[in-house]
Structure formats: structure tokens, C-alpha cells
CSV table of C-alpha atoms in Angstrom, one decimal:
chain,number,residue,atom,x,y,z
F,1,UNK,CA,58.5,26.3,-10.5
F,2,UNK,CA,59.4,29.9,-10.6
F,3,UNK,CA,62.4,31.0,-12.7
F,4,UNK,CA,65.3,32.3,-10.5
F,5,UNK,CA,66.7,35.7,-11.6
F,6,UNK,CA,70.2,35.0,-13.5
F,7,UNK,CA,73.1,35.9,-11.5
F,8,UNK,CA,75.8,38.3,-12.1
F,9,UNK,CA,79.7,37.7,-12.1
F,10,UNK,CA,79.9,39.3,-8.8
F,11,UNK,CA,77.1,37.4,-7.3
F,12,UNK,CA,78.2,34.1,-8.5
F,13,UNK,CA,81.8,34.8,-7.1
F,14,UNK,CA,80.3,35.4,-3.7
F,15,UNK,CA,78.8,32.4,-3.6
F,16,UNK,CA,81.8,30.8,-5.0
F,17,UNK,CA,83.9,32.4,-2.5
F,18,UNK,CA,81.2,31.3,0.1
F,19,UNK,CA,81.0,27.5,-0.7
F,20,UNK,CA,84.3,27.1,-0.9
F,21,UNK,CA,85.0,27.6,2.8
F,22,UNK,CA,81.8,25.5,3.6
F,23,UNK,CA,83.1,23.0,1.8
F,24,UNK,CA,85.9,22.8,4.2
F,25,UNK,CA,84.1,23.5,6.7
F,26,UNK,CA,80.3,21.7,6.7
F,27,UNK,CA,80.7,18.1,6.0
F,28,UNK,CA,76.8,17.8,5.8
F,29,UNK,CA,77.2,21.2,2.9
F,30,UNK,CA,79.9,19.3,1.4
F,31,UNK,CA,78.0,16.1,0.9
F,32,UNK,CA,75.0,17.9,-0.2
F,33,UNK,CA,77.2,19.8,-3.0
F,34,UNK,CA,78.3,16.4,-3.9
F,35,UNK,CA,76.0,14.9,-5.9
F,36,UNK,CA,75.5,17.7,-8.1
F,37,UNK,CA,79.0,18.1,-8.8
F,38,UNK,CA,79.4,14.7,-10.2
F,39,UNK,CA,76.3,14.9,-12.3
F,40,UNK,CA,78.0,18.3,-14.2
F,41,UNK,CA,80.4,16.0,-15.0
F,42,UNK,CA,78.4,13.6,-16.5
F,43,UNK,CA,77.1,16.4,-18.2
F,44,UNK,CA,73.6,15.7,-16.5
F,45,UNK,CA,72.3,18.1,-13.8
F,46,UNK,CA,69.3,17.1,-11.3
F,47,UNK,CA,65.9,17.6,-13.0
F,48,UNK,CA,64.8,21.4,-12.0
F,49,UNK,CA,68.2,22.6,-11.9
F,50,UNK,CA,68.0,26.3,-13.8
F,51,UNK,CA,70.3,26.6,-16.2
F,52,UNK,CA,71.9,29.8,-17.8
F,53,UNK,CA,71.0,30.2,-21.5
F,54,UNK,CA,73.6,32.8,-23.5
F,55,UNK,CA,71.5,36.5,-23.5
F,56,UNK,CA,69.4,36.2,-26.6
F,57,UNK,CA,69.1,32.6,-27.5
F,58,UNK,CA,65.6,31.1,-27.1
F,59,UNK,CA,65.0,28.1,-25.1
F,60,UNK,CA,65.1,25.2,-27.4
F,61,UNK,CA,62.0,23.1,-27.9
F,62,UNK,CA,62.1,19.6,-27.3
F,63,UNK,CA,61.8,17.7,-30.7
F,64,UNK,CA,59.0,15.8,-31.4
F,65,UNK,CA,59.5,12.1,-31.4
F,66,UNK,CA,60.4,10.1,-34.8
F,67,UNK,CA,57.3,7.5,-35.6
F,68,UNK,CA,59.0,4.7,-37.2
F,69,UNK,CA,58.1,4.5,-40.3
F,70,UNK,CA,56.0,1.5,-41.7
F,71,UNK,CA,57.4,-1.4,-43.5
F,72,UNK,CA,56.2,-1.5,-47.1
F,73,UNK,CA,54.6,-4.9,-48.3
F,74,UNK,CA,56.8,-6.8,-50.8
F,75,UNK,CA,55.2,-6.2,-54.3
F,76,UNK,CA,53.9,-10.1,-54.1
F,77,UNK,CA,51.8,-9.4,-50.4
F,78,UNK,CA,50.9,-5.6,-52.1
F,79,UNK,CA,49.0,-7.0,-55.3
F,80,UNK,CA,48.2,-10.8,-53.4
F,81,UNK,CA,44.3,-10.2,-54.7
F,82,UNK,CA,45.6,-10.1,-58.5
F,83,UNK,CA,47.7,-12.4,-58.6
F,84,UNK,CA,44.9,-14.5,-57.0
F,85,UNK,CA,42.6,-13.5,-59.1
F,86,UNK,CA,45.4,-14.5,-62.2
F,87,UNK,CA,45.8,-18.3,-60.7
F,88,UNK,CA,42.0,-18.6,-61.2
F,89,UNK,CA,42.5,-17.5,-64.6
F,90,UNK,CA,45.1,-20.3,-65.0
F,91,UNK,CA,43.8,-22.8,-63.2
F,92,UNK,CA,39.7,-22.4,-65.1
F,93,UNK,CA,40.8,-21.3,-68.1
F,94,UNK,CA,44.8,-21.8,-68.7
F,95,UNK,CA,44.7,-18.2,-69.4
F,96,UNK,CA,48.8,-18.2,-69.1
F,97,UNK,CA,49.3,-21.2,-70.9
F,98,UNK,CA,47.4,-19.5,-73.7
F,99,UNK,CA,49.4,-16.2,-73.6
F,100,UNK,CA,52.8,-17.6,-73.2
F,101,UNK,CA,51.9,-19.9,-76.7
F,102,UNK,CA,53.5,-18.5,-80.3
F,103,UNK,CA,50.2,-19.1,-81.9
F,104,UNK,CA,50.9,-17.2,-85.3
F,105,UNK,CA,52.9,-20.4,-85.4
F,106,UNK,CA,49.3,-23.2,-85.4
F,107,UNK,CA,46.6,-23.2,-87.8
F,108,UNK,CA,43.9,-20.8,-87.0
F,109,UNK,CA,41.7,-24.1,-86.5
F,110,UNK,CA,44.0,-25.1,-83.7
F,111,UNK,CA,43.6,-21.3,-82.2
F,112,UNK,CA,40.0,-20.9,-82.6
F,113,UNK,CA,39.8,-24.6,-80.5
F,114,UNK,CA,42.0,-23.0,-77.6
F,115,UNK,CA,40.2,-20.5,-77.3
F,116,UNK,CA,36.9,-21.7,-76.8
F,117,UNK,CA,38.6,-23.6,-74.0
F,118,UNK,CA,40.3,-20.4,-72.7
F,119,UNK,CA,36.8,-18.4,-73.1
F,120,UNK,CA,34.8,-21.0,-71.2
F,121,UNK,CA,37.1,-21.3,-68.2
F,122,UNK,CA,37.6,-17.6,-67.8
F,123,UNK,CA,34.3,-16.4,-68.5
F,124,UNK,CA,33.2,-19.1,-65.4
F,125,UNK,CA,35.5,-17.5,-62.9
F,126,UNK,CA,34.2,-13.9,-64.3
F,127,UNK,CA,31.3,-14.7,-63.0
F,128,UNK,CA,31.7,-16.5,-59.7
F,129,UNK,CA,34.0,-13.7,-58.5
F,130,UNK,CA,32.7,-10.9,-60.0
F,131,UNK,CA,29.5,-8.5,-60.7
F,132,UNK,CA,29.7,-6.6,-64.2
F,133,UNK,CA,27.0,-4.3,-65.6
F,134,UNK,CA,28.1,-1.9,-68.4
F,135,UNK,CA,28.5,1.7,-68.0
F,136,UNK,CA,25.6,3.4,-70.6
F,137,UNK,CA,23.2,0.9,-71.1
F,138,UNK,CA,22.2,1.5,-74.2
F,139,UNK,CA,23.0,-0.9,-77.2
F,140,UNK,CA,26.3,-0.3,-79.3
F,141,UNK,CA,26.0,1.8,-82.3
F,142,UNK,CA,22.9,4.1,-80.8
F,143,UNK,CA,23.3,7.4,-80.5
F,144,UNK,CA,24.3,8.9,-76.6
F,145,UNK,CA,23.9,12.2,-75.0
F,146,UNK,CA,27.5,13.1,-72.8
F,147,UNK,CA,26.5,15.7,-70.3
F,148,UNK,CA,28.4,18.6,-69.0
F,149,UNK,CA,30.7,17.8,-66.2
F,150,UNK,CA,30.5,14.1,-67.4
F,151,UNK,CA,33.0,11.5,-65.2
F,152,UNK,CA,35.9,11.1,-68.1
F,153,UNK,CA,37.1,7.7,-66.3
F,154,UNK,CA,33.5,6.1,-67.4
F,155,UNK,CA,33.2,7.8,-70.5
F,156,UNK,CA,36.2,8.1,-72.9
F,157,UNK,CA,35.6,10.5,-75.8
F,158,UNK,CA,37.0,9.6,-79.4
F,159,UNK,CA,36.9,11.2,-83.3
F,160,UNK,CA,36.7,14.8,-83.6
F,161,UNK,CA,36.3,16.0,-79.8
F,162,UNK,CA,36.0,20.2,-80.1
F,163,UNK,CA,34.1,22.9,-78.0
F,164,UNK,CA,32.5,22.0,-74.7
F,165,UNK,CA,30.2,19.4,-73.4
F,166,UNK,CA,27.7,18.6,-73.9
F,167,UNK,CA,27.7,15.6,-77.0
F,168,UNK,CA,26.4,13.8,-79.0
F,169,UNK,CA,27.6,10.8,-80.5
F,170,UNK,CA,27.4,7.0,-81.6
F,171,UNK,CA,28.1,4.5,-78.7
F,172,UNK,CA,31.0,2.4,-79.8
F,173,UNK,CA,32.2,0.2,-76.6
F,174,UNK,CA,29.3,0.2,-73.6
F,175,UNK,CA,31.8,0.1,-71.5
F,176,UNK,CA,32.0,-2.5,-68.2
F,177,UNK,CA,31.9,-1.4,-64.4
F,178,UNK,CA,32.4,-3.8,-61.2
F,179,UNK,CA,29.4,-3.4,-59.0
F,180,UNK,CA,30.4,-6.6,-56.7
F,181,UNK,CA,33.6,-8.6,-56.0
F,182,UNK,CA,33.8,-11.5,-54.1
F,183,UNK,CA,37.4,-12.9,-54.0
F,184,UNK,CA,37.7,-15.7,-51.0
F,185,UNK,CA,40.7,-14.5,-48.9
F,186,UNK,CA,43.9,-15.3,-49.0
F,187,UNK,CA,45.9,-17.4,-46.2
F,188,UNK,CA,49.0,-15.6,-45.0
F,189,UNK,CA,50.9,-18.7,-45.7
F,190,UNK,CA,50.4,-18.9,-49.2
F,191,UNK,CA,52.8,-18.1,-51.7
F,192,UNK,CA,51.0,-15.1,-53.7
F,193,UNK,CA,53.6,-15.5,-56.7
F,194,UNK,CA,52.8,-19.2,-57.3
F,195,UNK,CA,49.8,-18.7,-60.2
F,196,UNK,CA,50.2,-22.5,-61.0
F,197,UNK,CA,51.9,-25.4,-59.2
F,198,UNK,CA,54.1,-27.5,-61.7
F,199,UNK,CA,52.1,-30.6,-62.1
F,200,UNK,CA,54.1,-34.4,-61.7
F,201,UNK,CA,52.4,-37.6,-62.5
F,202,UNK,CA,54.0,-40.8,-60.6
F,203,UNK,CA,54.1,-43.9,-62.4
């Protein structure tokens, strides 16, 4: 559609002057004029009507649509897989059982016995769920080259760290790195924030 050229006061009261006798006049004009009459009163003129912008003011473009935004997962659907991973803890190894005991207040005896329980049942769900392999490989207490441009979130420097890579120094802590993890997935239906069901025995 081409633009039409704007009109001028003169021009517009010609026309003015014009329809208004047709409008007496031509009953066919009149209803014709009709429609867009009571559509600039609703404030909505017919699609293609040209309007007249002030001089100087840009056509306004038309605002991109608003995406709604996403809902955010509640905390307990966000971190589901830990928690899972902490009821397995709990239900091998009573690994929150353990932790919520005082045990400076039991003989280390007693201690030393719940943990071997604690240490059994975790280390099993260790490794059913998960693949470890340490970072360096070599034994603890040898001595290790660092490199230049090492990867600081598998190595962790300690001591007297100065100057620029590379080092050299004595391996304290190999270090431990997940190569495979193979958590069973979790239903939808279950409650994520339940790490142990309370436990009743009927009589």
C-alpha cells in the first residue's frame, strides 16, 4: 500500500465542507462514512486507514512480545538427585542418624563400632552409584610435577605457593574425580524431601 500524501488545513476543510452535504444528500455516502465514524470513536480505525503522525515524530515500532517467564523448580524438585543420593546414604549406611548423634558424648569404643557400620553402608552405595578414579595417580607423599596453565579446580596448590607455574611438590591428597554416575530416576510423585520414612512396628 502506497502512503497518501498528508493533507493540508485547506484540503481537509474542502473535504469536510464536501462530505458534509453528501452526507445529507447520499444515503449510500452516508452509510459508507458510517462505519468509520463509529470505529474513531472506539478509538479503533479500519485496518489500512493512514493516519497523521505529528511532523517529526517517528513511527513507533511495534513492541516485541513478552515470553512468559519460566517457573523456577522449588529447591526440593531443583536438587531431587542429592537428596536421592542422601536417602541412600541413610537408608545403606544411616549416614544422618550418625551425623545428627552428640558422639563426644559415647565412649570412643561405641564410635569406632558406628562407624564401621556407617563406613560399610556408605562405601556400598559409593560404589553401586558411582565411578571414582583419583585425579594424579601417583601415590601420596611422591613428588608431582604441576604444569603451566594447570586446571586449579583438579589441582589445589598449598605451603609456600610464589612465582609462576610450573611446580614441584609432594602429593598430599590424590584427589577423587567422578568418571560415571548412575543414579536410577526419580518418579515425579515422590516426595524428594523425605530422606527416611519414620519407621512403626505394630504389635
Amino acid at each position: 500500500m502506497t502512503d497518501q500524501p498528508s493533507l493540508s488545513f485547506f484540503a481537509r476543510f474542502w473535504l469536510a465542507f464536501v462530505c458534509f452535504w453528501r452526507i445529507w444528500f447520499d444515503q449510500a455516502f452516508a452509510q459508507a462514512v458510517l462505519p468509520v465514524r463509529e470505529a474513531d470513536k472506539a478509538g479503533q480505525l479500519p485496518a489500512g486507514t493512514p493516519t497523521e503522525l505529528p511532523a517529526g515524530q517517528p513511527a513507533q515500532e511495534k513492541a516485541p512480545e513478552k515470553k512468559e517467564p519460566v517457573a523456577a523448580l522449588p529447591p526440593e524438585r531443583e536438587h531431587a538427585p542429592a537428596l536421592q543420593f542422601l536417602s541412600m546414604l541413610q537408608r545403606e549406611g544411616r549416614l544422618i542418624d550418625f551425623l545428627q548423634e552428640d558422639v563426644a558424648a559415647f565412649p570412643d569404643a561405641d564410635v569406632g563400632a558406628a562407624a564401621r557400620i556407617v563406613h560399610e553402608g556408605c562405601r556400598k552405595v559409593l560404589r553401586q552409584y558411582l565411578t571414582l578414579e583419583p585425579v594424579l595417580p601417583q601415590s601420596e607423599g611422591d613428588r608431582v610435577d604441576v604444569p603451566a596453565g594447570f586446571d586449579a579446580q583438579r589441582i589445589r596448590l598449598t605451603g609456600n605457593v610464589a612465582g609462576q607455574p610450573p611446580y614441584n611438590g609432594a602429593l598430599k591428597h590424590h584427589g577423587w574425580v567422578t568418571t560415571a554416575v548412575k543414579f536410577p530416576s526419580t518418579s515425579p510423585a515422590m516426595d524428594p524431601r523425605v530422606l527416611s520414612p519414620a519407621e512403626v512396628e505394630l504389635s
